[in-house]
């Protein structure tokens, strides 16, 4: 049994999630905002959290804001962007010491709430927009973040696989937006989008630590109030399933080829066979004992790395591998053979048992940190479902060989993307 008690309360415009636990030495406050991915706003949305965390009306410079964090016994503040299914997620995270462990009885949790409120609701403005200097600085940094994907060929090849596989679907959009759209962002139109996001996004506030639910609710109701809204949903969006496998080869000056293969699993988080899919992925390519690692990397010595991962809210599975440029055909053949073996049930009870044990350990390691715990709990918000952590463990533990084979039968190969050296493309 995993003793995690998540208490959820409807607040004005958002949901409050309180997890009382004495497991962590710090208290963590996470504000999450979720909206459907769309091309018109994805770049503004990627810029917005960085602008908000850079400064505020009370702390008009980054230096002033960071100095205040130091005063709060080295509290941390950072923002994050993610894609989960066809949603774009903004996160603001404050990690702050628990005053119970300090000789100074300052009400640090309340100060954390006040700081979050300041960041979210009292931005550094100039006229009818954000402060122009902040916007220009953060636009430069955003361009660098977008460019960094192109410089890292492992990340680049994964982005390119998604672009080719999900062409015409919102999921093809990059989490940091589009480089060509950055310049058009102004202090005024970003501020307008900020108001739009805070009036329409689905918003959730998580507080985890050695806290009291009533005290947290009191701080939240006093400090954070927004308009009630009906969040936009993406459930009606269809995936563009291809009739034939889409094969793309791209030539660049790379010494090591990047072979990325995309499958449609046709299973999403919350579906009855989702847990069997997790076990399938573990046996197929999720871990160092999996078929891809053993057969592509170790036995055939074809790959520098070979692994698979799931996108649980979009119903995708991606295989990533690094191979010599001239080993493409052989690598694709062996990867296909591993998928066929899974569909035939060609895996042992030992592989099944080992995979379940590794998944269990992985989940337990994840919840060893407050951030990891919140990441797992947030799946329920994205999928509009309620699965507790015990159900995760039980569902995976109970997955049978027959269920895993049934999952394999649902999986279809969609796109093969190969980033190869220029000499291999001649």
PDB file of N, CA and C in Angstrom, residues 238-312:
ATOM      1  N   UNK A 238      -9.228  13.764 -33.297  1.00  0.00           N
ATOM      2  CA  UNK A 238      -8.854  12.435 -33.794  1.00  0.00           C
ATOM      3  C   UNK A 238      -7.378  12.416 -34.187  1.00  0.00           C
ATOM      4  N   UNK A 239      -6.759  11.257 -34.061  1.00  0.00           N
ATOM      5  CA  UNK A 239      -5.405  11.076 -34.569  1.00  0.00           C
ATOM      6  C   UNK A 239      -5.470  10.670 -36.035  1.00  0.00           C
ATOM      7  N   UNK A 240      -4.472  11.122 -36.773  1.00  0.00           N
ATOM      8  CA  UNK A 240      -4.436  10.818 -38.211  1.00  0.00           C
ATOM      9  C   UNK A 240      -3.705   9.498 -38.451  1.00  0.00           C
ATOM     10  N   UNK A 241      -4.419   8.398 -38.315  1.00  0.00           N
ATOM     11  CA  UNK A 241      -3.824   7.073 -38.528  1.00  0.00           C
ATOM     12  C   UNK A 241      -3.496   6.900 -40.013  1.00  0.00           C
ATOM     13  N   UNK A 242      -2.264   6.482 -40.291  1.00  0.00           N
ATOM     14  CA  UNK A 242      -1.838   6.339 -41.695  1.00  0.00           C
ATOM     15  C   UNK A 242      -2.167   4.944 -42.214  1.00  0.00           C
ATOM     16  N   UNK A 243      -2.480   4.880 -43.525  1.00  0.00           N
ATOM     17  CA  UNK A 243      -2.751   3.576 -44.141  1.00  0.00           C
ATOM     18  C   UNK A 243      -1.454   2.814 -44.367  1.00  0.00           C
ATOM     19  N   UNK A 244      -0.384   3.531 -44.723  1.00  0.00           N
ATOM     20  CA  UNK A 244       0.914   2.904 -44.969  1.00  0.00           C
ATOM     21  C   UNK A 244       1.968   3.527 -44.063  1.00  0.00           C
ATOM     22  N   UNK A 245       3.006   2.764 -43.784  1.00  0.00           N
ATOM     23  CA  UNK A 245       4.093   3.283 -42.945  1.00  0.00           C
ATOM     24  C   UNK A 245       4.773   4.440 -43.662  1.00  0.00           C
ATOM     25  N   UNK A 246       4.938   5.534 -42.933  1.00  0.00           N
ATOM     26  CA  UNK A 246       5.566   6.747 -43.460  1.00  0.00           C
ATOM     27  C   UNK A 246       7.057   6.676 -43.132  1.00  0.00           C
ATOM     28  N   UNK A 247       7.902   6.731 -44.155  1.00  0.00           N
ATOM     29  CA  UNK A 247       9.345   6.599 -43.963  1.00  0.00           C
ATOM     30  C   UNK A 247      10.029   7.893 -44.387  1.00  0.00           C
ATOM     31  N   UNK A 248      10.841   8.448 -43.501  1.00  0.00           N
ATOM     32  CA  UNK A 248      11.508   9.732 -43.771  1.00  0.00           C
ATOM     33  C   UNK A 248      12.993   9.578 -43.479  1.00  0.00           C
ATOM     34  N   UNK A 249      13.838   9.962 -44.447  1.00  0.00           N
ATOM     35  CA  UNK A 249      15.282  10.009 -44.222  1.00  0.00           C
ATOM     36  C   UNK A 249      15.749  11.448 -44.421  1.00  0.00           C
ATOM     37  N   UNK A 250      16.501  11.933 -43.451  1.00  0.00           N
ATOM     38  CA  UNK A 250      16.992  13.313 -43.502  1.00  0.00           C
ATOM     39  C   UNK A 250      18.507  13.289 -43.385  1.00  0.00           C
ATOM     40  N   UNK A 251      19.168  14.016 -44.267  1.00  0.00           N
ATOM     41  CA  UNK A 251      20.631  14.039 -44.272  1.00  0.00           C
ATOM     42  C   UNK A 251      21.162  15.295 -43.594  1.00  0.00           C
ATOM     43  N   UNK A 252      22.067  15.090 -42.651  1.00  0.00           N
ATOM     44  CA  UNK A 252      22.801  16.192 -42.029  1.00  0.00           C
ATOM     45  C   UNK A 252      24.225  15.709 -41.781  1.00  0.00           C
ATOM     46  N   UNK A 253      25.064  16.627 -41.365  1.00  0.00           N
ATOM     47  CA  UNK A 253      26.443  16.264 -41.073  1.00  0.00           C
ATOM     48  C   UNK A 253      26.515  15.643 -39.673  1.00  0.00           C
ATOM     49  N   UNK A 254      26.096  14.377 -39.573  1.00  0.00           N
ATOM     50  CA  UNK A 254      26.150  13.667 -38.292  1.00  0.00           C
ATOM     51  C   UNK A 254      26.961  12.385 -38.473  1.00  0.00           C
ATOM     52  N   UNK A 255      27.748  12.081 -37.461  1.00  0.00           N
ATOM     53  CA  UNK A 255      28.567  10.859 -37.537  1.00  0.00           C
ATOM     54  C   UNK A 255      27.767   9.626 -37.124  1.00  0.00           C
ATOM     55  N   UNK A 256      26.811   9.831 -36.224  1.00  0.00           N
ATOM     56  CA  UNK A 256      26.000   8.715 -35.751  1.00  0.00           C
ATOM     57  C   UNK A 256      24.549   8.930 -36.196  1.00  0.00           C
ATOM     58  N   UNK A 257      23.973   7.933 -36.871  1.00  0.00           N
ATOM     59  CA  UNK A 257      22.588   8.058 -37.310  1.00  0.00           C
ATOM     60  C   UNK A 257      21.625   7.960 -36.143  1.00  0.00           C
ATOM     61  N   UNK A 258      20.499   8.644 -36.244  1.00  0.00           N
ATOM     62  CA  UNK A 258      19.445   8.582 -35.232  1.00  0.00           C
ATOM     63  C   UNK A 258      18.210   7.954 -35.868  1.00  0.00           C
ATOM     64  N   UNK A 259      17.881   6.762 -35.421  1.00  0.00           N
ATOM     65  CA  UNK A 259      16.718   6.043 -35.936  1.00  0.00           C
ATOM     66  C   UNK A 259      15.608   6.132 -34.901  1.00  0.00           C
ATOM     67  N   UNK A 260      14.536   6.807 -35.270  1.00  0.00           N
ATOM     68  CA  UNK A 260      13.383   6.965 -34.381  1.00  0.00           C
ATOM     69  C   UNK A 260      12.143   6.408 -35.062  1.00  0.00           C
ATOM     70  N   UNK A 261      11.419   5.566 -34.352  1.00  0.00           N
ATOM     71  CA  UNK A 261      10.252   4.889 -34.930  1.00  0.00           C
ATOM     72  C   UNK A 261       9.041   5.174 -34.057  1.00  0.00           C
ATOM     73  N   UNK A 262       7.940   5.567 -34.704  1.00  0.00           N
ATOM     74  CA  UNK A 262       6.731   5.915 -33.967  1.00  0.00           C
ATOM     75  C   UNK A 262       5.610   4.924 -34.214  1.00  0.00           C
ATOM     76  N   UNK A 263       4.973   4.493 -33.137  1.00  0.00           N
ATOM     77  CA  UNK A 263       3.837   3.569 -33.204  1.00  0.00           C
ATOM     78  C   UNK A 263       2.608   4.244 -32.598  1.00  0.00           C
ATOM     79  N   UNK A 264       1.429   3.893 -33.109  1.00  0.00           N
ATOM     80  CA  UNK A 264       0.170   4.256 -32.455  1.00  0.00           C
ATOM     81  C   UNK A 264      -0.219   3.072 -31.564  1.00  0.00           C
ATOM     82  N   UNK A 265      -0.355   3.334 -30.265  1.00  0.00           N
ATOM     83  CA  UNK A 265      -0.734   2.235 -29.360  1.00  0.00           C
ATOM     84  C   UNK A 265      -2.247   2.058 -29.294  1.00  0.00           C
ATOM     85  N   UNK A 266      -2.992   3.139 -29.633  1.00  0.00           N
ATOM     86  CA  UNK A 266      -4.457   3.121 -29.534  1.00  0.00           C
ATOM     87  C   UNK A 266      -4.944   2.864 -28.106  1.00  0.00           C
ATOM     88  N   UNK A 267      -4.073   3.185 -27.137  1.00  0.00           N
ATOM     89  CA  UNK A 267      -4.398   3.037 -25.712  1.00  0.00           C
ATOM     90  C   UNK A 267      -3.898   4.293 -24.998  1.00  0.00           C
ATOM     91  N   UNK A 268      -4.752   4.856 -24.134  1.00  0.00           N
ATOM     92  CA  UNK A 268      -4.358   6.057 -23.397  1.00  0.00           C
ATOM     93  C   UNK A 268      -4.493   5.828 -21.893  1.00  0.00           C
ATOM     94  N   UNK A 269      -3.858   6.717 -21.141  1.00  0.00           N
ATOM     95  CA  UNK A 269      -3.975   6.678 -19.679  1.00  0.00           C
ATOM     96  C   UNK A 269      -5.460   6.703 -19.296  1.00  0.00           C
ATOM     97  N   UNK A 270      -5.833   5.782 -18.410  1.00  0.00           N
ATOM     98  CA  UNK A 270      -7.236   5.694 -17.996  1.00  0.00           C
ATOM     99  C   UNK A 270      -7.977   4.565 -18.680  1.00  0.00           C
ATOM    100  N   UNK A 271      -7.444   4.086 -19.822  1.00  0.00           N
ATOM    101  CA  UNK A 271      -8.076   2.938 -20.486  1.00  0.00           C
ATOM    102  C   UNK A 271      -7.819   1.673 -19.661  1.00  0.00           C
ATOM    103  N   UNK A 272      -8.732   0.686 -19.741  1.00  0.00           N
ATOM    104  CA  UNK A 272      -8.570  -0.537 -18.925  1.00  0.00           C
ATOM    105  C   UNK A 272      -7.258  -1.275 -19.184  1.00  0.00           C
ATOM    106  N   UNK A 273      -6.757  -1.218 -20.424  1.00  0.00           N
ATOM    107  CA  UNK A 273      -5.528  -1.970 -20.737  1.00  0.00           C
ATOM    108  C   UNK A 273      -4.267  -1.108 -20.663  1.00  0.00           C
ATOM    109  N   UNK A 274      -4.362   0.073 -20.045  1.00  0.00           N
ATOM    110  CA  UNK A 274      -3.202   0.963 -19.938  1.00  0.00           C
ATOM    111  C   UNK A 274      -2.079   0.327 -19.126  1.00  0.00           C
ATOM    112  N   UNK A 275      -2.438  -0.388 -18.049  1.00  0.00           N
ATOM    113  CA  UNK A 275      -1.392  -0.980 -17.199  1.00  0.00           C
ATOM    114  C   UNK A 275      -0.666  -2.107 -17.936  1.00  0.00           C
ATOM    115  N   UNK A 276      -1.422  -2.883 -18.703  1.00  0.00           N
ATOM    116  CA  UNK A 276      -0.778  -3.931 -19.515  1.00  0.00           C
ATOM    117  C   UNK A 276       0.147  -3.301 -20.557  1.00  0.00           C
ATOM    118  N   UNK A 277      -0.225  -2.121 -21.071  1.00  0.00           N
ATOM    119  CA  UNK A 277       0.635  -1.411 -22.029  1.00  0.00           C
ATOM    120  C   UNK A 277       1.952  -1.001 -21.367  1.00  0.00           C
ATOM    121  N   UNK A 278       1.883  -0.558 -20.120  1.00  0.00           N
ATOM    122  CA  UNK A 278       3.109  -0.186 -19.405  1.00  0.00           C
ATOM    123  C   UNK A 278       4.046  -1.392 -19.284  1.00  0.00           C
ATOM    124  N   UNK A 279       3.481  -2.541 -18.982  1.00  0.00           N
ATOM    125  CA  UNK A 279       4.309  -3.747 -18.854  1.00  0.00           C
ATOM    126  C   UNK A 279       4.838  -4.153 -20.233  1.00  0.00           C
ATOM    127  N   UNK A 280       3.986  -4.057 -21.255  1.00  0.00           N
ATOM    128  CA  UNK A 280       4.434  -4.321 -22.632  1.00  0.00           C
ATOM    129  C   UNK A 280       5.668  -3.482 -22.952  1.00  0.00           C
ATOM    130  N   UNK A 281       5.583  -2.172 -22.698  1.00  0.00           N
ATOM    131  CA  UNK A 281       6.683  -1.272 -23.042  1.00  0.00           C
ATOM    132  C   UNK A 281       7.943  -1.639 -22.274  1.00  0.00           C
ATOM    133  N   UNK A 282       7.789  -2.059 -21.016  1.00  0.00           N
ATOM    134  CA  UNK A 282       8.947  -2.454 -20.222  1.00  0.00           C
ATOM    135  C   UNK A 282       9.661  -3.660 -20.812  1.00  0.00           C
ATOM    136  N   UNK A 283       8.887  -4.634 -21.272  1.00  0.00           N
ATOM    137  CA  UNK A 283       9.499  -5.833 -21.868  1.00  0.00           C
ATOM    138  C   UNK A 283      10.087  -5.506 -23.242  1.00  0.00           C
ATOM    139  N   UNK A 284       9.393  -4.660 -24.000  1.00  0.00           N
ATOM    140  CA  UNK A 284       9.794  -4.366 -25.378  1.00  0.00           C
ATOM    141  C   UNK A 284      11.032  -3.475 -25.430  1.00  0.00           C
ATOM    142  N   UNK A 285      11.008  -2.349 -24.714  1.00  0.00           N
ATOM    143  CA  UNK A 285      12.144  -1.440 -24.862  1.00  0.00           C
ATOM    144  C   UNK A 285      12.358  -0.465 -23.724  1.00  0.00           C
ATOM    145  N   UNK A 286      11.619  -0.624 -22.633  1.00  0.00           N
ATOM    146  CA  UNK A 286      11.671   0.381 -21.580  1.00  0.00           C
ATOM    147  C   UNK A 286      12.869   0.307 -20.660  1.00  0.00           C
ATOM    148  N   UNK A 287      13.511  -0.855 -20.579  1.00  0.00           N
ATOM    149  CA  UNK A 287      14.558  -1.037 -19.566  1.00  0.00           C
ATOM    150  C   UNK A 287      15.783  -1.736 -20.156  1.00  0.00           C
ATOM    151  N   UNK A 288      16.825  -1.859 -19.333  1.00  0.00           N
ATOM    152  CA  UNK A 288      18.076  -2.444 -19.829  1.00  0.00           C
ATOM    153  C   UNK A 288      17.974  -3.947 -20.047  1.00  0.00           C
ATOM    154  N   UNK A 289      16.906  -4.592 -19.527  1.00  0.00           N
ATOM    155  CA  UNK A 289      16.745  -6.030 -19.786  1.00  0.00           C
ATOM    156  C   UNK A 289      15.773  -6.281 -20.950  1.00  0.00           C
ATOM    157  N   UNK A 290      15.303  -5.203 -21.602  1.00  0.00           N
ATOM    158  CA  UNK A 290      14.242  -5.341 -22.609  1.00  0.00           C
ATOM    159  C   UNK A 290      14.776  -5.894 -23.938  1.00  0.00           C
ATOM    160  N   UNK A 291      13.827  -6.272 -24.786  1.00  0.00           N
ATOM    161  CA  UNK A 291      14.180  -6.904 -26.068  1.00  0.00           C
ATOM    162  C   UNK A 291      15.008  -5.981 -26.958  1.00  0.00           C
ATOM    163  N   UNK A 292      14.667  -4.708 -27.019  1.00  0.00           N
ATOM    164  CA  UNK A 292      15.420  -3.794 -27.884  1.00  0.00           C
ATOM    165  C   UNK A 292      16.861  -3.684 -27.400  1.00  0.00           C
ATOM    166  N   UNK A 293      17.045  -3.497 -26.107  1.00  0.00           N
ATOM    167  CA  UNK A 293      18.386  -3.336 -25.556  1.00  0.00           C
ATOM    168  C   UNK A 293      19.216  -4.603 -25.802  1.00  0.00           C
ATOM    169  N   UNK A 294      18.632  -5.751 -25.490  1.00  0.00           N
ATOM    170  CA  UNK A 294      19.372  -7.022 -25.612  1.00  0.00           C
ATOM    171  C   UNK A 294      19.664  -7.365 -27.072  1.00  0.00           C
ATOM    172  N   UNK A 295      18.633  -7.256 -27.932  1.00  0.00           N
ATOM    173  CA  UNK A 295      18.778  -7.771 -29.300  1.00  0.00           C
ATOM    174  C   UNK A 295      19.364  -6.773 -30.285  1.00  0.00           C
ATOM    175  N   UNK A 296      19.045  -5.496 -30.131  1.00  0.00           N
ATOM    176  CA  UNK A 296      19.558  -4.504 -31.089  1.00  0.00           C
ATOM    177  C   UNK A 296      20.925  -3.999 -30.643  1.00  0.00           C
ATOM    178  N   UNK A 297      21.066  -3.746 -29.362  1.00  0.00           N
ATOM    179  CA  UNK A 297      22.315  -3.141 -28.888  1.00  0.00           C
ATOM    180  C   UNK A 297      23.367  -4.192 -28.547  1.00  0.00           C
ATOM    181  N   UNK A 298      22.958  -5.225 -27.764  1.00  0.00           N
ATOM    182  CA  UNK A 298      23.979  -6.134 -27.253  1.00  0.00           C
ATOM    183  C   UNK A 298      24.285  -7.283 -28.213  1.00  0.00           C
ATOM    184  N   UNK A 299      23.241  -8.003 -28.642  1.00  0.00           N
ATOM    185  CA  UNK A 299      23.498  -9.183 -29.490  1.00  0.00           C
ATOM    186  C   UNK A 299      23.987  -8.790 -30.878  1.00  0.00           C
ATOM    187  N   UNK A 300      23.305  -7.853 -31.530  1.00  0.00           N
ATOM    188  CA  UNK A 300      23.673  -7.480 -32.899  1.00  0.00           C
ATOM    189  C   UNK A 300      24.707  -6.361 -32.938  1.00  0.00           C
ATOM    190  N   UNK A 301      24.968  -5.741 -31.794  1.00  0.00           N
ATOM    191  CA  UNK A 301      25.915  -4.608 -31.722  1.00  0.00           C
ATOM    192  C   UNK A 301      25.612  -3.542 -32.768  1.00  0.00           C
ATOM    193  N   UNK A 302      24.322  -3.281 -32.979  1.00  0.00           N
ATOM    194  CA  UNK A 302      23.925  -2.331 -34.028  1.00  0.00           C
ATOM    195  C   UNK A 302      23.712  -0.927 -33.486  1.00  0.00           C
ATOM    196  N   UNK A 303      23.414  -0.806 -32.215  1.00  0.00           N
ATOM    197  CA  UNK A 303      22.991   0.495 -31.697  1.00  0.00           C
ATOM    198  C   UNK A 303      23.836   0.918 -30.509  1.00  0.00           C
ATOM    199  N   UNK A 304      24.090   2.234 -30.433  1.00  0.00           N
ATOM    200  CA  UNK A 304      24.758   2.803 -29.260  1.00  0.00           C
ATOM    201  C   UNK A 304      23.752   2.890 -28.104  1.00  0.00           C
ATOM    202  N   UNK A 305      22.511   3.074 -28.446  1.00  0.00           N
ATOM    203  CA  UNK A 305      21.418   3.034 -27.468  1.00  0.00           C
ATOM    204  C   UNK A 305      20.170   2.586 -28.211  1.00  0.00           C
ATOM    205  N   UNK A 306      19.258   1.952 -27.505  1.00  0.00           N
ATOM    206  CA  UNK A 306      17.992   1.510 -28.104  1.00  0.00           C
ATOM    207  C   UNK A 306      16.978   1.383 -26.978  1.00  0.00           C
ATOM    208  N   UNK A 307      15.907   2.155 -27.066  1.00  0.00           N
ATOM    209  CA  UNK A 307      14.907   2.152 -25.996  1.00  0.00           C
ATOM    210  C   UNK A 307      13.565   2.598 -26.554  1.00  0.00           C
ATOM    211  N   UNK A 308      12.514   2.358 -25.792  1.00  0.00           N
ATOM    212  CA  UNK A 308      11.183   2.831 -26.192  1.00  0.00           C
ATOM    213  C   UNK A 308      10.554   3.565 -25.019  1.00  0.00           C
ATOM    214  N   UNK A 309       9.684   4.501 -25.336  1.00  0.00           N
ATOM    215  CA  UNK A 309       8.947   5.213 -24.283  1.00  0.00           C
ATOM    216  C   UNK A 309       7.530   5.491 -24.758  1.00  0.00           C
ATOM    217  N   UNK A 310       6.635   5.675 -23.802  1.00  0.00           N
ATOM    218  CA  UNK A 310       5.226   5.910 -24.110  1.00  0.00           C
ATOM    219  C   UNK A 310       4.877   7.389 -23.958  1.00  0.00           C
ATOM    220  N   UNK A 311       3.956   7.863 -24.789  1.00  0.00           N
ATOM    221  CA  UNK A 311       3.274   9.135 -24.537  1.00  0.00           C
ATOM    222  C   UNK A 311       1.864   8.732 -24.136  1.00  0.00           C
ATOM    223  N   UNK A 312       1.637   8.722 -22.826  1.00  0.00           N
ATOM    224  CA  UNK A 312       0.451   8.066 -22.279  1.00  0.00           C
ATOM    225  C   UNK A 312      -0.860   8.753 -22.625  1.00  0.00           C
TER     226      UNK A 312
END
